[in-house]
Coordinates of C-alpha atoms and ligand atoms in Angstrom, one line a residue:
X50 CA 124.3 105.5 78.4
X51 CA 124.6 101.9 80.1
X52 CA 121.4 101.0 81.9
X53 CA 121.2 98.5 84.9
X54 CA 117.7 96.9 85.0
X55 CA 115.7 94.1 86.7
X56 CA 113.7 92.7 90.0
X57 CA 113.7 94.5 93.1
X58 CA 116.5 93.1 95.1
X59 CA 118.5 92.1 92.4
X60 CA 121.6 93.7 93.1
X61 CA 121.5 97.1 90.9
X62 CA 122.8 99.6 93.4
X63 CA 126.1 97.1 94.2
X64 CA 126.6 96.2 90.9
X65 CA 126.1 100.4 88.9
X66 CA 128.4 101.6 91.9
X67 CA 131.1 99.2 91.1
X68 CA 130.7 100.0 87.4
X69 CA 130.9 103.7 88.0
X70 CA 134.2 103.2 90.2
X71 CA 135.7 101.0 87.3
X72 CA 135.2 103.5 84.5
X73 CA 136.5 106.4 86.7
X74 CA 139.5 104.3 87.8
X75 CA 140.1 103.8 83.6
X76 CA 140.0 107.3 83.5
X77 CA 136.4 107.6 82.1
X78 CA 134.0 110.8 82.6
X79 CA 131.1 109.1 83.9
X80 CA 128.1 109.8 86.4
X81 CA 126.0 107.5 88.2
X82 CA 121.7 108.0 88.1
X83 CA 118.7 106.2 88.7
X84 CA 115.2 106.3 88.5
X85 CA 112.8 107.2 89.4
X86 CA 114.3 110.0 90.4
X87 CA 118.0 111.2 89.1
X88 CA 117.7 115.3 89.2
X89 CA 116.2 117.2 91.9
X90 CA 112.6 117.2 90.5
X91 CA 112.4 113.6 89.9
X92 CA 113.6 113.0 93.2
X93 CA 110.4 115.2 94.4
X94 CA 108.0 112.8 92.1
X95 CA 110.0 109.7 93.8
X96 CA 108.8 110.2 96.7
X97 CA 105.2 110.0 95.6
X98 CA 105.9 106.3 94.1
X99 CA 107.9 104.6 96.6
X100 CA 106.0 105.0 99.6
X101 CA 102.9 103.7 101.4
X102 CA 99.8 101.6 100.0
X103 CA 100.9 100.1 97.3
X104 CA 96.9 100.6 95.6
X105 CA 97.5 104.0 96.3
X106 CA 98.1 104.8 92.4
X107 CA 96.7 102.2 89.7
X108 CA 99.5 101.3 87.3
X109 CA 98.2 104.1 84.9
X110 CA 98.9 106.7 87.2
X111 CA 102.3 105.1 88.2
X112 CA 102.9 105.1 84.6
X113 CA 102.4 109.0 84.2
X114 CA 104.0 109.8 87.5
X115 CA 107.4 107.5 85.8
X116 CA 107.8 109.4 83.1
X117 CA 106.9 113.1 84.1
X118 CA 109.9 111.8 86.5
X119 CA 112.0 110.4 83.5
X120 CA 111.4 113.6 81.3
X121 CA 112.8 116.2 83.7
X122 CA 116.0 113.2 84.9
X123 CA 116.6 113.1 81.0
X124 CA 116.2 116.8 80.7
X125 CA 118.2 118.1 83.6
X126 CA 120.7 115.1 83.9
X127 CA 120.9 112.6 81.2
X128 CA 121.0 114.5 78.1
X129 CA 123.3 117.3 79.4
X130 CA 125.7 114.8 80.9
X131 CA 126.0 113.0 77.4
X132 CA 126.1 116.5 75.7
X133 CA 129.0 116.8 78.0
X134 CA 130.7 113.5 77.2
X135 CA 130.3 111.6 80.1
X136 CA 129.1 107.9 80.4
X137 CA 125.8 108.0 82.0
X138 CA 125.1 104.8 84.1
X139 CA 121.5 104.5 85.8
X140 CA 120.0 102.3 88.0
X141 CA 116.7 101.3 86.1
X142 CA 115.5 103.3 82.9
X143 CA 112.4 103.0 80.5
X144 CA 112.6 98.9 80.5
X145 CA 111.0 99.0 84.1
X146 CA 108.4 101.0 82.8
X147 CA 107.7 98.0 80.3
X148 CA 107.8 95.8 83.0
X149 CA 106.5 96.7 86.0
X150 CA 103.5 99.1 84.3
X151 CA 103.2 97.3 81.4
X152 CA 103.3 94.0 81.9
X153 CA 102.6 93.1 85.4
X154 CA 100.6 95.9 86.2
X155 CA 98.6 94.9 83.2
X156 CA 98.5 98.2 80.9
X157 CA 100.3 96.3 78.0
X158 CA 103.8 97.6 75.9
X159 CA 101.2 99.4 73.2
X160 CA 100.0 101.8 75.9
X161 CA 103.8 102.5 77.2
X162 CA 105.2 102.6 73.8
X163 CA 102.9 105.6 72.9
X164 CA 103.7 107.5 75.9
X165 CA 107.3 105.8 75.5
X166 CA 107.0 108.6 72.1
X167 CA 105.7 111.4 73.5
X168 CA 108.1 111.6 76.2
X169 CA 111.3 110.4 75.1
X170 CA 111.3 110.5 71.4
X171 CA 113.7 107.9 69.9
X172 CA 116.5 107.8 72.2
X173 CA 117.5 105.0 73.4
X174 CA 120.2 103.8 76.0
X175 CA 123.6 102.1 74.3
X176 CA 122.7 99.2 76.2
X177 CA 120.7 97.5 79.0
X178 CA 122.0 95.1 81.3
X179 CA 118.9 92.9 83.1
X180 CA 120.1 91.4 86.0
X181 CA 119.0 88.4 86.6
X182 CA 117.3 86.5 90.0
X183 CA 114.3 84.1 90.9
X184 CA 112.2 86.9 92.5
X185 CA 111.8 85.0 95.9
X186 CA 115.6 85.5 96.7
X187 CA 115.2 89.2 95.6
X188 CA 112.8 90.2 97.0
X189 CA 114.0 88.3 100.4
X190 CA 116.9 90.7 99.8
X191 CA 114.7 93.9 99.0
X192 CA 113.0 93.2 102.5
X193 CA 116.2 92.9 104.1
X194 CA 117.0 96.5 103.3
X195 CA 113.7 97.5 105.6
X196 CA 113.5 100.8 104.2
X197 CA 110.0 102.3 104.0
X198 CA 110.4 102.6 100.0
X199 CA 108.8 99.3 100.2
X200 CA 105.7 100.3 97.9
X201 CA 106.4 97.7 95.3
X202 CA 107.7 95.2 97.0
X203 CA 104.3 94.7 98.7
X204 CA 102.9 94.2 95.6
X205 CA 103.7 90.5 96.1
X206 CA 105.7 87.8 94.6
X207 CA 102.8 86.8 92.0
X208 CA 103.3 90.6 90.6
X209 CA 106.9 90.3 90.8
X210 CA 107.4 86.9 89.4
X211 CA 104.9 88.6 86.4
X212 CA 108.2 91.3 86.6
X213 CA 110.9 89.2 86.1
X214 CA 109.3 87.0 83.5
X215 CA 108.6 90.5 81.8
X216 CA 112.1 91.7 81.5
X217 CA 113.6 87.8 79.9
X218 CA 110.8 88.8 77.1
X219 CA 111.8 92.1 76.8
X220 CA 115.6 90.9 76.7
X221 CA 114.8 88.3 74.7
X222 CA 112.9 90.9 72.1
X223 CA 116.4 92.5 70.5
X224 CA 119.6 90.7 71.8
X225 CA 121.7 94.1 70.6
X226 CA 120.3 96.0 73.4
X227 CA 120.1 93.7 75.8
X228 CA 122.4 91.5 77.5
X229 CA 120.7 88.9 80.4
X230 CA 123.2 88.7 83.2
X231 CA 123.1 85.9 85.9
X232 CA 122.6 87.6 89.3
X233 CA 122.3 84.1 91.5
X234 CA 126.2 84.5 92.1
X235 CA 128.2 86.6 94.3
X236 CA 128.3 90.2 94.0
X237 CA 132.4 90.2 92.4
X238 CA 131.5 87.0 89.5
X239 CA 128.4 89.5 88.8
X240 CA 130.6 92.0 88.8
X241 CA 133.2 90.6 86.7
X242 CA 130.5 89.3 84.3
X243 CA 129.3 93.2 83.9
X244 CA 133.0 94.4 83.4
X245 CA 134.0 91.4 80.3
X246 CA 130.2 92.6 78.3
X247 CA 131.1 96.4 78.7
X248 CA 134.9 95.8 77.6
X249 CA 133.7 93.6 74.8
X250 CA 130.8 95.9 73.8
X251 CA 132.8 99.3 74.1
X252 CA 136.3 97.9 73.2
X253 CA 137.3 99.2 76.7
X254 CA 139.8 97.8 79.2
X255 CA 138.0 98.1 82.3
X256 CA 139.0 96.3 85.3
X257 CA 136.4 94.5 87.7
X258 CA 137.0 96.5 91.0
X259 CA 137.1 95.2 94.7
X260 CA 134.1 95.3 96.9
X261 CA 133.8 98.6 98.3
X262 CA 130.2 98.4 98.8
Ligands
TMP36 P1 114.3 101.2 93.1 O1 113.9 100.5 94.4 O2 115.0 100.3 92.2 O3 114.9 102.5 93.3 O4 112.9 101.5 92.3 C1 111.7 101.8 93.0 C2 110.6 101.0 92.5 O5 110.0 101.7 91.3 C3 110.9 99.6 92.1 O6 110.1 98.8 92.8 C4 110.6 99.5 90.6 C5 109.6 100.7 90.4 N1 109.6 101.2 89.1 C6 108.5 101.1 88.2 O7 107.5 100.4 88.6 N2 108.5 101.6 87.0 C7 109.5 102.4 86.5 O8 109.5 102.9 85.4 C8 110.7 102.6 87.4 C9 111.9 103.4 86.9 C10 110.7 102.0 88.6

């Protein structure tokens, strides 16, 4: 499992699409998730998160709502698509929990690492990619989507500076599982960045594909 992590706006859905469409052009069985959401039930709980007043849930029940979403995406999609031999590539995993719940909304990594337990046991992606971005530019990029899943974005940039800074320390915590990746550059040198730290990781021979976005 590759995950794709960082600040709203930071180029995630682009950048696990076209990592998706170079592993199937190599030939490689591989499906393409995100949270929250990522099986039919999470997608439900989704729903609840993303929209409206963003102090409509405090950061504990966020929290709670993330991972009764992450349990059933790892129980009805994850684990069965691994099971099956398939790369499994998601947009955001656990690490936003950290960040987001933990960090900037103030609960602190003690509090997510014991429900961390509970829910998910030991298993752990093969690798997380943070992508990389002042959060100003981001989130000026998150607001240009004008979709109504604008919950957290109107948190405000002092919460989502508090998010970014939050996933350099997480990277920054165990270089093996996480690899920092510039997002301040055009969508195919991000691209092409993802592609070289997957082949070298994986001893693969993926090709960074054009932009069909
Ligand atoms: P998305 O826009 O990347 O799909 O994610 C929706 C929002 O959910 C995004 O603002 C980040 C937030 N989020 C958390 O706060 N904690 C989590 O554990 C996850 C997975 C997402």
């Amino acid at each position: 499992m590759i995950v794709i992590d960082g600040v709203d706006g930071s180029g995630k859905g682009v950048q696990t699409r076209r990592l998706l469409q170079a592993l199937v052009e190599a030939g490689e069985p591989a499906i393409l998730t995100r949270e929250p959401g990522g099986s039919p039930a999470a997608e439900d709980i989704r729903q609840l998160l993303v929209r409206g007043d963003p102090e409509k849930w405090d950061s504990m029940t966020e929290l709670l709502l993330m991972y009764a979403a992450r349990r059933s995406h790892l129980r009805d999609t994850i684990w069965p698509a691994l099971e099956a031999g398939n790369w499994v590539i998601s947009d955001r995993f656990a690490d936003s929990s950290r960040a987001f719940q933990g960090i900037a909304g103030n609960l602190g990594l003690d509090t997510v690492e014991n429900i961390h337990q509970v829910v998910v046991g030991d298993f752990t992606p093969a690798l997380v990619l943070i992508l990389d971005i002042p959060e100003s530019l981001a989130l000026a990029r998150a607001r240009e989507r004008g979709d109504s899943e604008d919950r957290f974005e109107k948190k405000g940039a002092e919460y989502h500076a508090r998010v970014r800074a939050a996933f350099l320390d997480i990277a920054a915590s165990d270089t093996q599982q996480y690899v920092i990746v510039n997002a301040d550059q055009n969508m195919d040198q991000v691209n092409q960045d993802i592609i070289e730290i997957i082949n070298n990781r994986f001893s693969l021979n993926l090709k960074a594909t054009g932009g069909k976005d």
